[in-house]
Each structure stands twice: as C-alpha cells, then as structure tokens.
CSV table of C-alpha atoms in Angstrom, one decimal:
chain,number,residue,atom,x,y,z
A,336,MET,CA,52.4,-51.5,-0.7
A,337,LYS,CA,54.0,-47.7,-0.4
A,338,GLU,CA,52.9,-47.1,-4.1
A,339,ASN,CA,49.5,-48.0,-3.6
A,340,MET,CA,49.0,-46.1,-0.6
A,341,LYS,CA,50.0,-43.0,-2.4
A,342,LYS,CA,47.7,-44.3,-5.5
A,343,VAL,CA,44.6,-44.1,-2.8
A,344,GLY,CA,45.4,-40.4,-1.4
A,345,PHE,CA,45.9,-39.1,-4.5
A,346,THR,CA,42.6,-40.4,-5.8
A,347,LEU,CA,41.2,-39.1,-2.2
A,348,LEU,CA,42.4,-35.4,-3.3
A,349,ALA,CA,41.0,-35.8,-6.4
A,350,ALA,CA,38.4,-36.5,-5.4
A,351,PHE,CA,38.4,-33.8,-3.2
A,352,VAL,CA,39.5,-31.2,-5.4
A,353,GLY,CA,37.0,-32.0,-7.5
A,354,GLY,CA,33.9,-31.8,-5.3
A,355,ALA,CA,35.1,-29.3,-4.0
A,356,VAL,CA,35.2,-26.9,-7.6
A,357,ALA,CA,32.0,-28.7,-8.3
A,358,ILE,CA,30.2,-27.0,-4.8
A,359,GLY,CA,31.6,-23.8,-5.7
A,360,SER,CA,30.5,-23.8,-9.3
A,361,TYR,CA,27.2,-24.7,-8.0
A,362,LYS,CA,27.0,-22.0,-6.0
A,363,LEU,CA,28.2,-19.7,-9.2
A,364,ILE,CA,25.3,-20.6,-11.1
A,365,GLU,CA,23.3,-21.0,-7.9
A,366,ASN,CA,23.3,-17.7,-7.2
A,367,LYS,CA,23.2,-16.1,-11.1
A,368,TYR,CA,20.5,-18.5,-11.3
A,369,ASN,CA,18.8,-17.1,-8.6
A,370,ASP,CA,19.5,-13.4,-9.1
A,371,GLY,CA,16.6,-13.4,-12.3
A,372,LEU,CA,14.3,-15.0,-9.8
A,373,SER,CA,10.9,-13.3,-8.6
A,374,PHE,CA,11.1,-13.2,-4.3
A,375,GLU,CA,8.4,-15.8,-4.4
A,376,GLU,CA,11.0,-18.5,-6.8
A,377,LYS,CA,13.7,-17.7,-4.4
A,378,GLN,CA,12.0,-18.5,-1.3
A,379,LYS,CA,10.4,-21.7,-3.4
A,380,VAL,CA,13.7,-22.8,-3.9
A,381,TYR,CA,15.6,-21.4,-0.6
A,382,PHE,CA,12.9,-24.7,1.3
A,383,ALA,CA,12.8,-26.9,-0.9
A,384,ASN,CA,16.8,-27.4,1.2
A,385,ASN,CA,16.0,-25.9,3.5
A,386,PRO,CA,12.9,-28.0,4.3
A,387,GLY,CA,11.7,-27.1,7.9
A,388,PRO,CA,9.1,-28.8,10.4
A,389,VAL,CA,6.0,-29.1,8.8
A,390,VAL,CA,4.1,-25.9,11.1
A,391,SER,CA,0.1,-26.4,11.6
A,392,SER,CA,-2.6,-25.1,14.2
A,393,ALA,CA,-5.4,-25.3,12.1
A,394,ASP,CA,-6.9,-28.6,14.5
A,395,ASN,CA,-6.0,-27.3,17.7
A,396,PRO,CA,-5.8,-23.0,18.7
A,397,ASP,CA,-2.1,-23.0,20.0
A,398,PHE,CA,0.1,-20.8,17.3
A,399,THR,CA,3.6,-21.8,19.1
A,400,GLN,CA,4.8,-23.8,15.9
A,401,ALA,CA,3.6,-21.2,13.9
A,402,ALA,CA,4.8,-18.7,16.7
A,403,ALA,CA,7.9,-20.2,16.9
A,404,ALA,CA,8.3,-20.4,13.0
A,405,VAL,CA,7.2,-16.3,12.1
A,406,THR,CA,9.0,-13.8,14.7
A,407,PRO,CA,12.6,-14.5,14.0
A,408,ALA,CA,11.6,-13.6,10.7
A,409,VAL,CA,10.1,-10.2,12.7
A,410,VAL,CA,12.1,-7.5,12.4
A,411,HIS,CA,12.0,-4.0,14.5
A,412,ILE,CA,12.4,-0.9,11.8
A,413,LYS,CA,13.8,2.3,13.6
A,414,THR,CA,13.8,5.1,12.3
A,415,THR,CA,15.2,8.6,12.9
A,416,TYR,CA,14.0,11.9,10.7
A,417,SER,CA,15.3,15.8,10.6
A,418,SER,CA,13.2,18.8,11.6
A,419,ALA,CA,12.3,19.0,7.7
A,420,SER,CA,10.9,16.2,7.0
A,421,ARG,CA,9.0,14.7,9.2
A,422,GLY,CA,7.3,17.8,11.4
A,423,GLY,CA,4.8,15.0,13.6
A,424,GLY,CA,8.0,13.5,14.9
A,425,GLN,CA,5.9,10.5,16.2
A,426,ASP,CA,5.4,7.1,15.2
A,427,ALA,CA,5.2,6.8,11.9
A,428,PHE,CA,2.0,4.3,12.4
A,429,GLU,CA,-0.1,6.8,14.3
A,430,ASP,CA,1.7,9.7,12.7
A,431,MET,CA,-0.4,8.4,9.2
A,432,PHE,CA,-3.9,6.9,10.5
A,433,GLU,CA,-4.5,8.9,13.9
A,434,GLU,CA,-5.6,11.6,11.2
A,435,PHE,CA,-7.7,9.9,9.9
A,436,PHE,CA,-9.6,7.8,12.1
A,437,GLY,CA,-9.2,10.4,14.7
A,438,GLY,CA,-7.9,10.7,18.8
A,439,ARG,CA,-6.1,13.2,20.1
A,440,ARG,CA,-2.2,14.3,19.2
A,441,ARG,CA,0.6,13.9,21.5
A,442,PRO,CA,3.2,16.7,22.0
A,443,GLN,CA,6.3,17.2,19.3
A,444,GLY,CA,9.5,15.2,20.5
A,445,PRO,CA,12.4,13.3,19.2
A,446,GLN,CA,12.0,13.2,15.3
A,447,MET,CA,12.3,9.2,15.6
A,448,ALA,CA,9.3,6.7,14.9
A,449,SER,CA,9.5,2.5,14.7
A,450,GLY,CA,7.6,0.3,13.4
A,451,SER,CA,8.5,-3.1,12.0
A,452,GLY,CA,8.9,-5.2,8.9
A,453,VAL,CA,9.6,-8.5,7.6
A,454,ILE,CA,12.2,-11.0,6.0
A,455,ILE,CA,11.2,-12.7,3.1
A,456,SER,CA,15.2,-13.7,1.7
A,457,ASP,CA,17.7,-14.9,3.0
A,458,ASP,CA,20.0,-12.2,1.7
A,459,GLY,CA,18.2,-9.6,3.9
A,460,TYR,CA,15.6,-7.7,1.8
A,461,ILE,CA,12.8,-6.3,3.8
A,462,VAL,CA,9.0,-5.6,3.5
A,463,THR,CA,7.0,-2.8,5.0
A,464,ASN,CA,4.7,-0.2,4.8
A,465,ASN,CA,6.1,2.6,3.5
A,466,HIS,CA,4.5,5.2,5.4
A,467,VAL,CA,7.6,2.9,7.9
A,468,VAL,CA,9.9,4.4,6.2
A,469,ASP,CA,9.1,7.1,3.9
A,470,ASP,CA,11.9,10.4,4.0
A,471,ALA,CA,13.3,8.5,6.8
A,472,SER,CA,17.1,10.2,6.9
A,473,LYS,CA,18.8,7.0,8.8
A,474,ILE,CA,16.7,3.7,9.0
A,475,GLU,CA,18.0,0.9,11.8
A,476,VAL,CA,16.8,-2.9,11.7
A,477,VAL,CA,17.0,-4.3,14.4
A,478,LEU,CA,16.6,-8.9,14.5
A,479,ASN,CA,15.1,-11.0,17.4
A,480,ASP,CA,18.4,-12.4,18.0
A,481,LYS,CA,19.1,-8.3,18.8
A,482,ARG,CA,21.4,-8.0,16.2
A,483,SER,CA,21.5,-4.4,14.9
A,484,PHE,CA,22.2,-3.1,11.2
A,485,SER,CA,21.5,0.0,8.4
A,486,ALA,CA,19.4,-0.8,6.1
A,487,LYS,CA,18.6,1.2,2.8
A,488,VAL,CA,15.3,1.6,0.4
A,489,ILE,CA,14.8,-0.1,-2.7
A,490,GLY,CA,11.5,1.0,-3.7
A,491,ARG,CA,8.7,2.5,-2.1
A,492,ASP,CA,4.8,2.8,-3.3
A,493,PRO,CA,2.3,5.0,-1.5
A,494,ASN,CA,-0.1,3.7,-3.7
A,495,THR,CA,0.0,0.4,-1.8
A,496,ASP,CA,1.6,1.6,0.9
A,497,LEU,CA,4.7,-1.1,1.1
A,498,ALA,CA,8.4,-0.5,0.8
A,499,LEU,CA,11.7,-3.3,0.2
A,500,ILE,CA,14.6,-2.4,2.4
A,501,LYS,CA,17.3,-4.0,2.3
A,502,ILE,CA,20.1,-4.8,4.9
A,503,SER,CA,23.5,-5.8,4.7
A,504,GLY,CA,24.6,-10.4,5.4
A,505,SER,CA,23.4,-13.7,3.8
A,506,ASP,CA,21.6,-16.4,5.9
A,507,PHE,CA,18.6,-14.1,8.0
A,508,PRO,CA,15.8,-16.0,8.9
A,509,LEU,CA,13.1,-15.7,6.5
A,510,VAL,CA,9.3,-16.3,6.4
A,511,LYS,CA,7.3,-18.2,4.4
A,512,PHE,CA,5.1,-16.6,1.6
A,513,GLY,CA,1.5,-17.9,2.3
A,514,ASN,CA,-1.7,-17.3,-0.7
A,515,SER,CA,-3.8,-15.0,0.4
A,516,ASP,CA,-6.0,-15.9,-2.3
A,517,ASN,CA,-6.6,-18.6,-0.1
A,518,VAL,CA,-7.7,-17.3,3.4
A,519,GLN,CA,-11.3,-18.1,4.8
A,520,VAL,CA,-13.1,-15.3,6.9
A,521,GLY,CA,-13.5,-16.6,10.4
A,522,GLU,CA,-9.7,-18.1,9.7
A,523,TRP,CA,-7.7,-18.3,12.4
A,524,VAL,CA,-4.3,-15.8,12.2
A,525,LEU,CA,-1.7,-14.0,13.7
A,526,ALA,CA,0.1,-10.4,14.3
A,527,VAL,CA,3.5,-10.5,14.6
A,528,GLY,CA,5.6,-7.5,15.7
A,529,ASN,CA,6.8,-4.7,17.8
A,530,PRO,CA,3.8,-2.4,19.5
A,531,PHE,CA,5.2,0.5,21.8
A,532,ASN,CA,9.0,-0.8,21.6
A,533,LEU,CA,8.3,-3.7,22.8
A,534,THR,CA,10.0,-6.7,20.6
A,535,SER,CA,8.4,-9.5,18.9
A,536,THR,CA,5.0,-10.0,19.8
A,537,VAL,CA,2.5,-12.6,18.6
A,538,THR,CA,-1.2,-11.5,19.2
A,539,ALA,CA,-3.9,-13.9,17.5
A,540,GLY,CA,-7.8,-13.5,16.1
A,541,ILE,CA,-9.9,-14.3,13.2
A,542,VAL,CA,-10.1,-12.9,9.9
A,543,SER,CA,-12.9,-10.3,9.3
A,544,ALA,CA,-13.0,-9.7,6.4
A,545,LYS,CA,-11.7,-9.8,2.7
A,546,GLY,CA,-11.0,-6.8,0.1
A,547,ARG,CA,-12.1,-3.8,2.6
A,548,SER,CA,-11.0,-0.2,1.5
A,549,ILE,CA,-11.2,2.4,4.1
A,550,GLY,CA,-10.0,5.6,2.5
A,551,ILE,CA,-6.9,6.1,4.3
A,552,LEU,CA,-3.8,5.9,0.8
A,553,GLY,CA,-3.5,8.5,-1.4
A,554,SER,CA,-0.2,10.1,-1.7
A,555,ASP,CA,0.6,13.9,-3.2
A,556,SER,CA,2.0,13.1,-6.4
A,557,PRO,CA,-0.1,13.5,-10.0
A,558,ASN,CA,-0.5,10.1,-10.5
A,559,SER,CA,-1.8,8.8,-7.4
A,560,ARG,CA,-4.0,5.5,-8.1
A,561,PRO,CA,-4.1,3.7,-4.4
A,562,ILE,CA,-5.5,0.6,-4.1
A,563,GLU,CA,-7.4,-0.8,-0.8
A,564,ALA,CA,-8.6,-4.2,-0.2
A,565,PHE,CA,-7.2,-5.0,2.9
A,566,ILE,CA,-7.0,-8.0,5.3
A,567,GLN,CA,-9.8,-7.2,8.0
A,568,THR,CA,-8.6,-8.6,11.2
A,569,ASP,CA,-9.5,-8.7,14.9
A,570,ALA,CA,-6.1,-9.6,16.3
A,571,ALA,CA,-5.1,-6.9,18.4
A,572,ILE,CA,-2.4,-4.4,16.0
A,573,ASN,CA,-1.0,-1.2,18.1
A,574,ARG,CA,1.2,1.6,16.7
A,575,GLY,CA,4.7,-0.2,16.1
A,576,ASN,CA,2.5,-3.0,14.3
A,577,SER,CA,2.8,-1.1,10.6
A,578,GLY,CA,4.6,-3.5,8.2
A,579,GLY,CA,4.4,-6.5,10.3
A,580,ALA,CA,3.6,-9.8,9.6
A,581,LEU,CA,0.3,-11.6,9.3
A,582,VAL,CA,0.8,-15.1,9.2
A,583,ASN,CA,-1.8,-18.3,8.8
A,584,THR,CA,-2.0,-21.2,11.6
A,585,LYS,CA,0.9,-22.5,9.1
A,586,GLY,CA,3.3,-19.5,10.1
A,587,GLU,CA,3.0,-18.5,5.9
A,588,LEU,CA,3.2,-14.6,5.8
A,589,ILE,CA,-0.7,-13.7,3.9
A,590,GLY,CA,-0.4,-10.1,4.6
A,591,ILE,CA,1.6,-7.0,5.6
A,592,ASN,CA,0.1,-4.8,8.7
A,593,ALA,CA,-0.4,-1.4,7.9
A,594,ALA,CA,-3.9,0.4,9.8
A,595,ILE,CA,-6.1,0.6,12.6
A,596,ALA,CA,-9.7,2.0,12.5
A,597,SER,CA,-9.8,3.9,16.4
A,598,GLN,CA,-11.0,6.8,18.4
A,599,THR,CA,-7.4,6.2,20.0
A,600,GLY,CA,-4.4,5.6,18.1
A,601,ASN,CA,-4.7,1.9,19.9
A,602,TYR,CA,-6.2,-1.2,19.4
A,603,GLU,CA,-10.0,-1.1,19.3
A,604,GLY,CA,-10.5,-4.8,17.4
A,605,TYR,CA,-10.0,-3.9,14.2
A,606,GLY,CA,-7.0,-4.3,11.9
A,607,PHE,CA,-5.5,-4.5,8.6
A,608,ALA,CA,-2.8,-5.6,6.7
A,609,ILE,CA,-1.6,-5.7,2.5
A,610,PRO,CA,-2.5,-9.0,1.0
A,611,ILE,CA,0.6,-11.1,0.1
A,612,ASN,CA,-0.3,-11.9,-3.4
A,613,LEU,CA,-0.9,-8.3,-4.7
A,614,ALA,CA,2.7,-7.4,-1.9
A,615,LYS,CA,4.3,-9.8,-4.1
A,616,LYS,CA,4.2,-8.0,-7.4
A,617,VAL,CA,5.4,-4.6,-6.2
A,618,ILE,CA,8.4,-6.1,-4.6
A,619,ASP,CA,9.1,-7.9,-7.4
A,620,ASP,CA,8.6,-4.6,-9.6
A,621,PHE,CA,11.0,-3.1,-7.2
A,622,ILE,CA,14.0,-5.3,-8.2
A,623,LYS,CA,13.4,-6.0,-11.4
A,624,PHE,CA,12.4,-1.8,-12.7
A,625,GLY,CA,13.1,0.2,-9.5
A,626,THR,CA,9.2,1.8,-9.1
A,627,VAL,CA,6.3,-0.2,-9.3
A,628,GLN,CA,5.2,-1.2,-13.4
A,629,ARG,CA,1.1,-1.0,-13.0
A,630,GLY,CA,-1.5,-1.8,-15.3
A,631,PHE,CA,-4.5,0.4,-16.3
A,632,LEU,CA,-8.0,-0.4,-17.2
A,633,GLY,CA,-9.3,3.0,-17.8
A,634,VAL,CA,-13.0,3.3,-16.5
A,635,SER,CA,-13.8,5.0,-13.7
A,636,ILE,CA,-16.5,2.2,-11.2
A,637,GLN,CA,-18.4,2.3,-8.6
A,638,ASP,CA,-19.8,-0.7,-6.3
A,639,VAL,CA,-23.2,-2.4,-7.2
A,640,THR,CA,-25.3,-1.9,-4.6
A,641,ALA,CA,-29.4,-2.2,-4.2
A,642,GLU,CA,-30.2,1.5,-5.0
A,643,LEU,CA,-27.9,1.6,-8.3
A,644,ALA,CA,-29.5,-2.2,-9.3
A,645,LYS,CA,-32.8,-0.6,-9.3
A,646,GLU,CA,-31.7,2.8,-10.5
A,647,LYS,CA,-30.3,1.2,-13.8
A,648,GLU,CA,-32.4,-2.3,-13.4
A,649,LEU,CA,-29.9,-4.4,-13.5
A,650,LYS,CA,-30.5,-7.9,-12.8
A,651,SER,CA,-28.0,-8.7,-10.1
A,652,VAL,CA,-26.8,-6.1,-7.5
A,653,ARG,CA,-22.8,-8.2,-8.1
A,654,GLY,CA,-19.8,-6.5,-9.4
A,655,ILE,CA,-18.8,-3.3,-10.1
A,656,TYR,CA,-21.3,-0.5,-12.4
A,657,VAL,CA,-18.9,1.0,-15.3
A,658,GLN,CA,-19.6,4.5,-14.6
A,659,ALA,CA,-17.4,5.8,-17.6
A,660,VAL,CA,-15.2,4.7,-20.0
A,661,VAL,CA,-11.1,6.5,-20.8
A,662,PRO,CA,-10.8,7.0,-24.4
A,663,GLY,CA,-8.4,4.9,-25.9
A,664,GLY,CA,-7.7,3.3,-23.1
A,665,ALA,CA,-7.8,-0.9,-22.1
A,666,ALA,CA,-10.9,-1.5,-21.2
A,667,GLY,CA,-12.7,1.1,-24.3
A,668,ASP,CA,-10.2,-0.9,-26.9
A,669,ALA,CA,-11.5,-3.5,-25.7
A,670,GLY,CA,-15.3,-3.0,-26.4
A,671,ILE,CA,-16.3,-2.2,-22.1
A,672,LYS,CA,-18.8,0.4,-22.4
A,673,GLU,CA,-20.5,2.7,-19.5
A,674,GLY,CA,-22.9,0.1,-18.7
A,675,ASP,CA,-21.6,-3.0,-18.8
A,676,VAL,CA,-21.2,-4.6,-14.5
A,677,ILE,CA,-17.6,-6.5,-14.4
A,678,THR,CA,-17.8,-9.8,-12.5
A,679,LYS,CA,-14.3,-11.1,-13.0
A,680,VAL,CA,-11.2,-10.4,-14.0
A,681,ALA,CA,-8.6,-13.2,-14.9
A,682,GLY,CA,-10.9,-15.6,-13.4
A,683,VAL,CA,-11.4,-14.3,-10.4
A,684,ASN,CA,-14.8,-12.8,-8.6
A,685,VAL,CA,-14.9,-9.2,-8.1
A,686,ASN,CA,-17.6,-8.0,-6.0
A,687,THR,CA,-16.3,-4.6,-5.2
A,688,SER,CA,-14.4,-1.7,-6.2
A,689,ALA,CA,-11.2,-3.0,-4.0
A,690,GLU,CA,-11.2,-6.4,-5.0
A,691,LEU,CA,-11.4,-5.4,-8.5
A,692,GLN,CA,-8.5,-2.8,-7.8
A,693,GLU,CA,-6.2,-5.8,-6.3
A,694,GLN,CA,-6.9,-7.8,-8.6
A,695,ILE,CA,-5.9,-5.3,-12.1
A,696,GLY,CA,-2.7,-3.8,-9.1
A,697,ARG,CA,-1.4,-7.2,-9.7
A,698,HIS,CA,-0.1,-6.7,-13.6
A,699,ALA,CA,1.7,-5.0,-15.7
A,700,PRO,CA,0.8,-3.3,-18.7
A,701,GLY,CA,0.9,-5.5,-21.3
A,702,ASP,CA,-0.5,-8.1,-19.1
A,703,LYS,CA,-3.8,-9.8,-21.2
A,704,ILE,CA,-6.7,-10.9,-19.1
A,705,GLY,CA,-10.0,-11.9,-19.5
A,706,VAL,CA,-12.5,-9.4,-18.2
A,707,THR,CA,-15.7,-10.9,-17.4
A,708,VAL,CA,-18.6,-8.1,-17.9
A,709,VAL,CA,-22.9,-8.2,-18.3
A,710,ARG,CA,-24.4,-6.4,-20.6
A,711,GLY,CA,-28.3,-7.0,-21.1
A,712,GLY,CA,-28.8,-8.8,-18.8
A,713,SER,CA,-25.9,-11.7,-20.8
A,714,GLU,CA,-22.5,-12.6,-19.9
A,715,ARG,CA,-19.8,-11.9,-22.0
A,716,VAL,CA,-15.1,-12.2,-22.0
A,717,LEU,CA,-14.0,-9.2,-23.2
A,718,ASN,CA,-9.6,-9.5,-23.5
A,719,VAL,CA,-8.5,-7.1,-22.4
A,720,THR,CA,-4.2,-6.1,-22.3
A,721,LEU,CA,-3.9,-3.3,-19.7
A,722,SER,CA,-1.8,0.1,-20.8
A,723,LYS,CA,0.6,1.7,-19.4
A,724,GLU,CA,-0.5,5.1,-17.1
A,725,GLN,CA,1.5,6.7,-19.8
A,726,GLN,CA,-0.6,5.9,-22.9
A,727,LEU,CA,-3.7,7.7,-20.9
A,728,ALA,CA,-1.6,10.8,-19.8
A,729,ILE,CA,-0.2,13.4,-22.1
A,730,ASN,CA,3.7,14.1,-23.3
A,731,ARG,CA,4.7,17.2,-21.0
A,732,THR,CA,7.3,19.4,-21.9
A,733,ALA,CA,9.1,19.5,-18.7
A,734,SER,CA,8.4,23.3,-17.9
A,735,SER,CA,4.7,22.3,-18.2
A,736,GLN,CA,4.9,19.6,-16.8
A,737,GLU,CA,7.0,21.1,-13.8
A,738,LEU,CA,3.5,23.5,-14.1
A,739,TYR,CA,1.3,20.9,-13.7
A,740,ASN,CA,2.2,19.1,-11.1
A,741,LYS,CA,2.6,22.4,-8.7
A,742,LEU,CA,-1.1,22.8,-9.8
A,743,GLY,CA,-1.6,20.4,-7.2
A,744,ALA,CA,-4.5,19.0,-8.3
A,745,SER,CA,-6.2,15.2,-10.3
A,746,PHE,CA,-8.5,16.2,-13.3
A,747,ALA,CA,-11.1,13.8,-14.6
A,748,PRO,CA,-13.1,14.1,-17.5
A,749,LEU,CA,-16.1,15.3,-17.9
A,750,THR,CA,-18.7,12.5,-19.1
A,751,SER,CA,-21.9,13.2,-21.0
A,752,ALA,CA,-24.1,13.6,-18.6
A,753,GLN,CA,-22.1,16.1,-16.1
A,754,LYS,CA,-21.6,18.7,-19.4
A,755,SER,CA,-25.5,17.9,-19.7
A,756,LYS,CA,-25.8,18.8,-16.2
A,757,TYR,CA,-23.5,21.9,-16.3
A,758,ARG,CA,-24.9,22.9,-19.6
A,759,VAL,CA,-21.3,23.0,-21.1
A,760,ASN,CA,-18.9,22.0,-24.0
A,761,SER,CA,-15.7,21.0,-23.0
A,762,GLY,CA,-14.3,21.0,-19.4
A,763,VAL,CA,-12.5,18.8,-16.2
A,764,ILE,CA,-13.6,18.1,-12.9
A,765,VAL,CA,-10.8,18.7,-9.4
A,766,SER,CA,-11.2,15.0,-8.4
A,767,GLN,CA,-8.9,15.7,-5.8
A,768,VAL,CA,-6.7,19.0,-4.5
A,769,ARG,CA,-3.4,18.5,-2.6
A,770,ARG,CA,-1.7,20.4,-0.1
A,771,GLY,CA,1.2,22.3,-0.8
A,772,GLY,CA,0.4,23.6,-4.3
A,773,PHE,CA,-1.4,26.5,-5.8
A,774,PHE,CA,-5.0,25.3,-5.6
A,775,ALA,CA,-4.9,24.5,-2.0
A,776,GLU,CA,-3.3,27.6,-1.9
A,777,TYR,CA,-5.8,30.3,-4.0
A,778,GLY,CA,-8.9,28.1,-2.7
A,779,ILE,CA,-10.1,26.0,-5.8
A,780,PRO,CA,-11.7,23.4,-4.7
A,781,GLN,CA,-11.8,19.7,-5.3
A,782,GLY,CA,-15.6,19.2,-7.5
A,783,MET,CA,-14.6,22.7,-9.3
A,784,VAL,CA,-15.6,22.5,-13.1
A,785,ILE,CA,-12.7,23.7,-14.8
A,786,THR,CA,-13.5,24.5,-18.5
A,787,SER,CA,-10.7,26.6,-19.5
A,788,ILE,CA,-7.7,27.5,-18.6
A,789,ASN,CA,-5.6,30.8,-20.4
A,790,ASP,CA,-8.9,31.1,-21.7
A,791,LYS,CA,-8.5,28.4,-23.8
A,792,ALA,CA,-10.9,25.7,-23.4
A,793,VAL,CA,-9.8,21.7,-22.3
A,794,ASN,CA,-11.1,18.5,-21.9
A,795,ASN,CA,-8.0,16.1,-20.9
A,796,ALA,CA,-4.9,16.1,-19.8
A,797,ASP,CA,-3.4,17.4,-23.3
A,798,ASP,CA,-5.3,20.6,-23.2
A,799,ILE,CA,-4.2,21.6,-19.7
A,800,ASP,CA,-0.9,20.9,-20.4
A,801,ALA,CA,-1.3,23.2,-23.9
A,802,ALA,CA,-3.2,25.7,-22.0
A,803,LEU,CA,0.4,26.2,-19.0
A,804,GLY,CA,2.4,26.4,-21.7
A,805,ASN,CA,0.6,29.6,-22.4
A,806,THR,CA,1.3,31.9,-19.3
A,807,GLY,CA,3.2,34.8,-20.8
A,808,ARG,CA,5.8,37.1,-19.7
A,809,ASN,CA,3.6,37.5,-16.7
A,810,ASN,CA,3.3,33.9,-15.6
A,811,MET,CA,-0.3,34.3,-14.7
A,812,VAL,CA,-2.7,31.6,-15.1
A,813,ARG,CA,-6.2,32.1,-15.9
A,814,ILE,CA,-9.1,29.1,-14.4
A,815,SER,CA,-12.2,29.2,-15.4
A,816,GLY,CA,-15.3,27.1,-14.5
A,817,ILE,CA,-18.1,26.4,-12.2
A,818,ALA,CA,-17.6,26.1,-8.6
A,819,PRO,CA,-19.6,23.0,-6.7
A,820,ASP,CA,-22.1,25.3,-5.7
A,821,GLY,CA,-22.9,26.2,-9.1
A,822,SER,CA,-21.9,29.7,-10.0
A,823,ARG,CA,-19.4,30.7,-12.0
A,824,VAL,CA,-16.1,31.8,-11.1
A,825,THR,CA,-13.1,32.8,-12.3
A,826,TYR,CA,-8.9,31.9,-11.0
A,827,ASN,CA,-6.2,35.0,-11.7
A,828,PHE,CA,-2.8,33.5,-9.5
A,829,GLN,CA,1.1,34.3,-10.9
A,830,VAL,CA,3.1,31.6,-11.1
A,831,ASN,CA,7.1,31.3,-10.8
C-alpha cells in the first residue's frame, strides 16, 4: 500500500514538473515568436488568448461598453522641455495647431505640456502624436489607474504626426485595432483622451468625412513628405486630446486624434484623426527599422475638379491628375505618363490626393502594387514597384549634404511647360522655404526659379549638390534665377 502511494506521488510530481517545464518552454517559444510579429499580429495572439466580452453599441446609442473597454488603455502623457527646445511652453496640441487655425496666444508659462496616448501592446508600447513628444526632455505616462511611468521614444515621424513610445512593464491593458478602411461617414465614434488635464474623458460624435487634407503637417527636413488623410469627426476634441483614441462602437481603435479646426484653440465642431491602417505601418517600421520605410511613386499630382476636367478634356471628375512624372522614378518606369488620371491604388479607389498619399504611405520601397490609370478614355492597370526616396535623390558627400540642408529649402524640377513659360532651358523651382535656413535668412522666396548656382546650370538635386561643392575658398554661394514676379535676380551670400 505504502509502495503504491509512493508511485502515485512520484507520478503526480513528475506530471507537475513536466507540465511546468512545458509551460515554461511554451512561454519562451511564444516570446521568441512574438518578437518577429507586427503589432497587429501580436494583438491577434493576445486577444485569442484573452477573449473579452463582445462589445457592441451599434444598435443603441449607449456607448458604455465601448468606453469601458477603451478607457483603461488611454494614457495621459506629460512632457517637460528645456527652454531651448520649446519656446511657447503651452500644450503641444495648441502649440502646433493654434497658429494654423488662428486664435490668441497665451502668455508663456512653465515649459511643460500634455497630451494623450493609446497602449497597443501589453508590454507597454504606446502610440501618440509626434507633436506631443517632439523635443521633450522628459516624458511621463500616467495610466488610468494612476500609476506613473517614465517613457522613452522609440520612433517619430513628422510626415504623419505619429510617434511610438514605450514604458517598462507587462500586462498592460490595450485597445484592439479596428479597420479604418471600413469606417463609414455618419457612423458613431468615441474620442477618448485627456483634454485640459481632465483624465479619461470620453466624447461621442459621428464620422463627418474621410480623407481630409488640411495642410498642417510638414517638417524642417529637406525630405519632408507629409501625408494627410484624416478622419474628420464632430466628437469633441480639445487641447490634451492629441494622441488619444478614436474608436468605433465596438471599442476598436480606428484613428489617433491629432487636430482640431478652431478659431479659439478649443473645440468648435471639427476634429481630425490619423487612420489606424496608416498608423500600423508606421509604428511597425519603428520597431523593425528604427525609422519609416516609405515607398515613393514619383509623380506630381492634383485633384481632378470640374474646371480641370474641362481644361484637360477629361471624361470624368473622378481621380487624381498626373501633372508630371519624376524621371527614373517608380511611376515613370511602370509607364505612368503626364496627363494620366489615377483612379485606384492596390485595388482601392482614390478620388483625392490625400487618399492616394495614404495608400502609397502604407507600402514600403520594393512593394509591387497595381495602379489603375485612365488614359485617352480607356482604363488600364500598371504594375508599379515603389522606389526608395534615395533613388530619386542624390548621393551627396557629407560636406555638400550639410550645406544642402543648411539652405533650408526644397526644390522641384521644372516641367516642360514651366521652362516654356519662363523661357529657360534649365532650372528648379523653390517648392518650400523653412525657418532657420539660408533661404529664409536672405529672403529667397518660395516659387523662385533657380537657373544656376555658382554659375552652374541646375536641373535637379544632383546639379545643386555639384554646384554647392564649388563654393571656393571664401565659401561664397551665388544663386541666380527668376523671382515670382518675373524679375531676374541674383543672391550672393557666404556660408560657414
């Protein structure tokens, strides 16, 4: 009897040890496997192992379930800045958008600001806006349960106004990804964030529009390529909501709140969120590559309007008109031509430039996508392999690149029509002038046509670099061209 009990005890012990080993091995394999997953794939694993209650308020304007599911994972972000890094000292939301939309400025205060963020993985990754954490010397994250953590920045992208930060720990609550492509104008949505330092505030509204471009994004980088395809909502969004969650009635994350249209700096009925399908690609790139890997089509475009359709004798006002094609770019190599009208990207209908930019922004260099164009009244699908920006730019030396960046401007090649208009055989047009650069300092305006630098003709970025490498012992730069008013001008200035 005693011997049988020993056998039973030994068997139970062996089973327990074996089970523990198996569980431990599974956890090691699971963690190792999860390291290679995208955030969306990690979420699928998480929610498969942690199925919560089915959340739905679709048939009833009662959003308690959706609010309860989301609120624990929306965090309050408090940032501190050195006096040199941020001049206004006001809320980051207001600091970025109030100047664009108008409104009065508040007096300077302590160099602190606040915003919101959304936990998207149980190990502490948080998506927020770039302008919430840009230049912050310290980032504090306060959870809904009042716990406070220091956060580090994993990646920032001014072109989409997205950032990924991380806090240390595990078993954090998270918001489930939705599909922003399925969002319909008129459907109910909730905005969750921390406006005016009021934690865990939920507001409701509807989707007012999709694919909105409001012209607020950009950066001081020469390679700035802003992508704006906002979801517009009338859910109340105020200062401090930046980086918060826009969710559907199932409690699924469909957007990251980013901006308001206001004359006062406060809510006046128009809020804008970054579609989550665009955000997923950006934040996954932060983890995989440390920066965004963005594919480029290589075209200059404008929306088709009734006026443009009449001028160009187009048969429809649907799509995006190709004004010019970058030589050697992805579009040109695939056979896209000036005068084509793009109607679909990767099978998705695109009717505005913002929608096209969003679709391209979801893809990486080397991705092969179908682009549907209308040419001469007939529709065709062209297979495009998206290029890297570097393939369209130039291989600069360190010194010439530094000088190129210090110019503080962006350039576009002149089209044949522009060369004919200005009666020149060569030239680039100044497409942007940024604060702090030589162009801004010496008053060289946007829209100026530059025909030569240091007496060398310039047609593209390669030519500009080559010319900048010839500044001589005195480091003098001589820029000649045609001002926006048509007058011939020359600028001479010395660079360090």
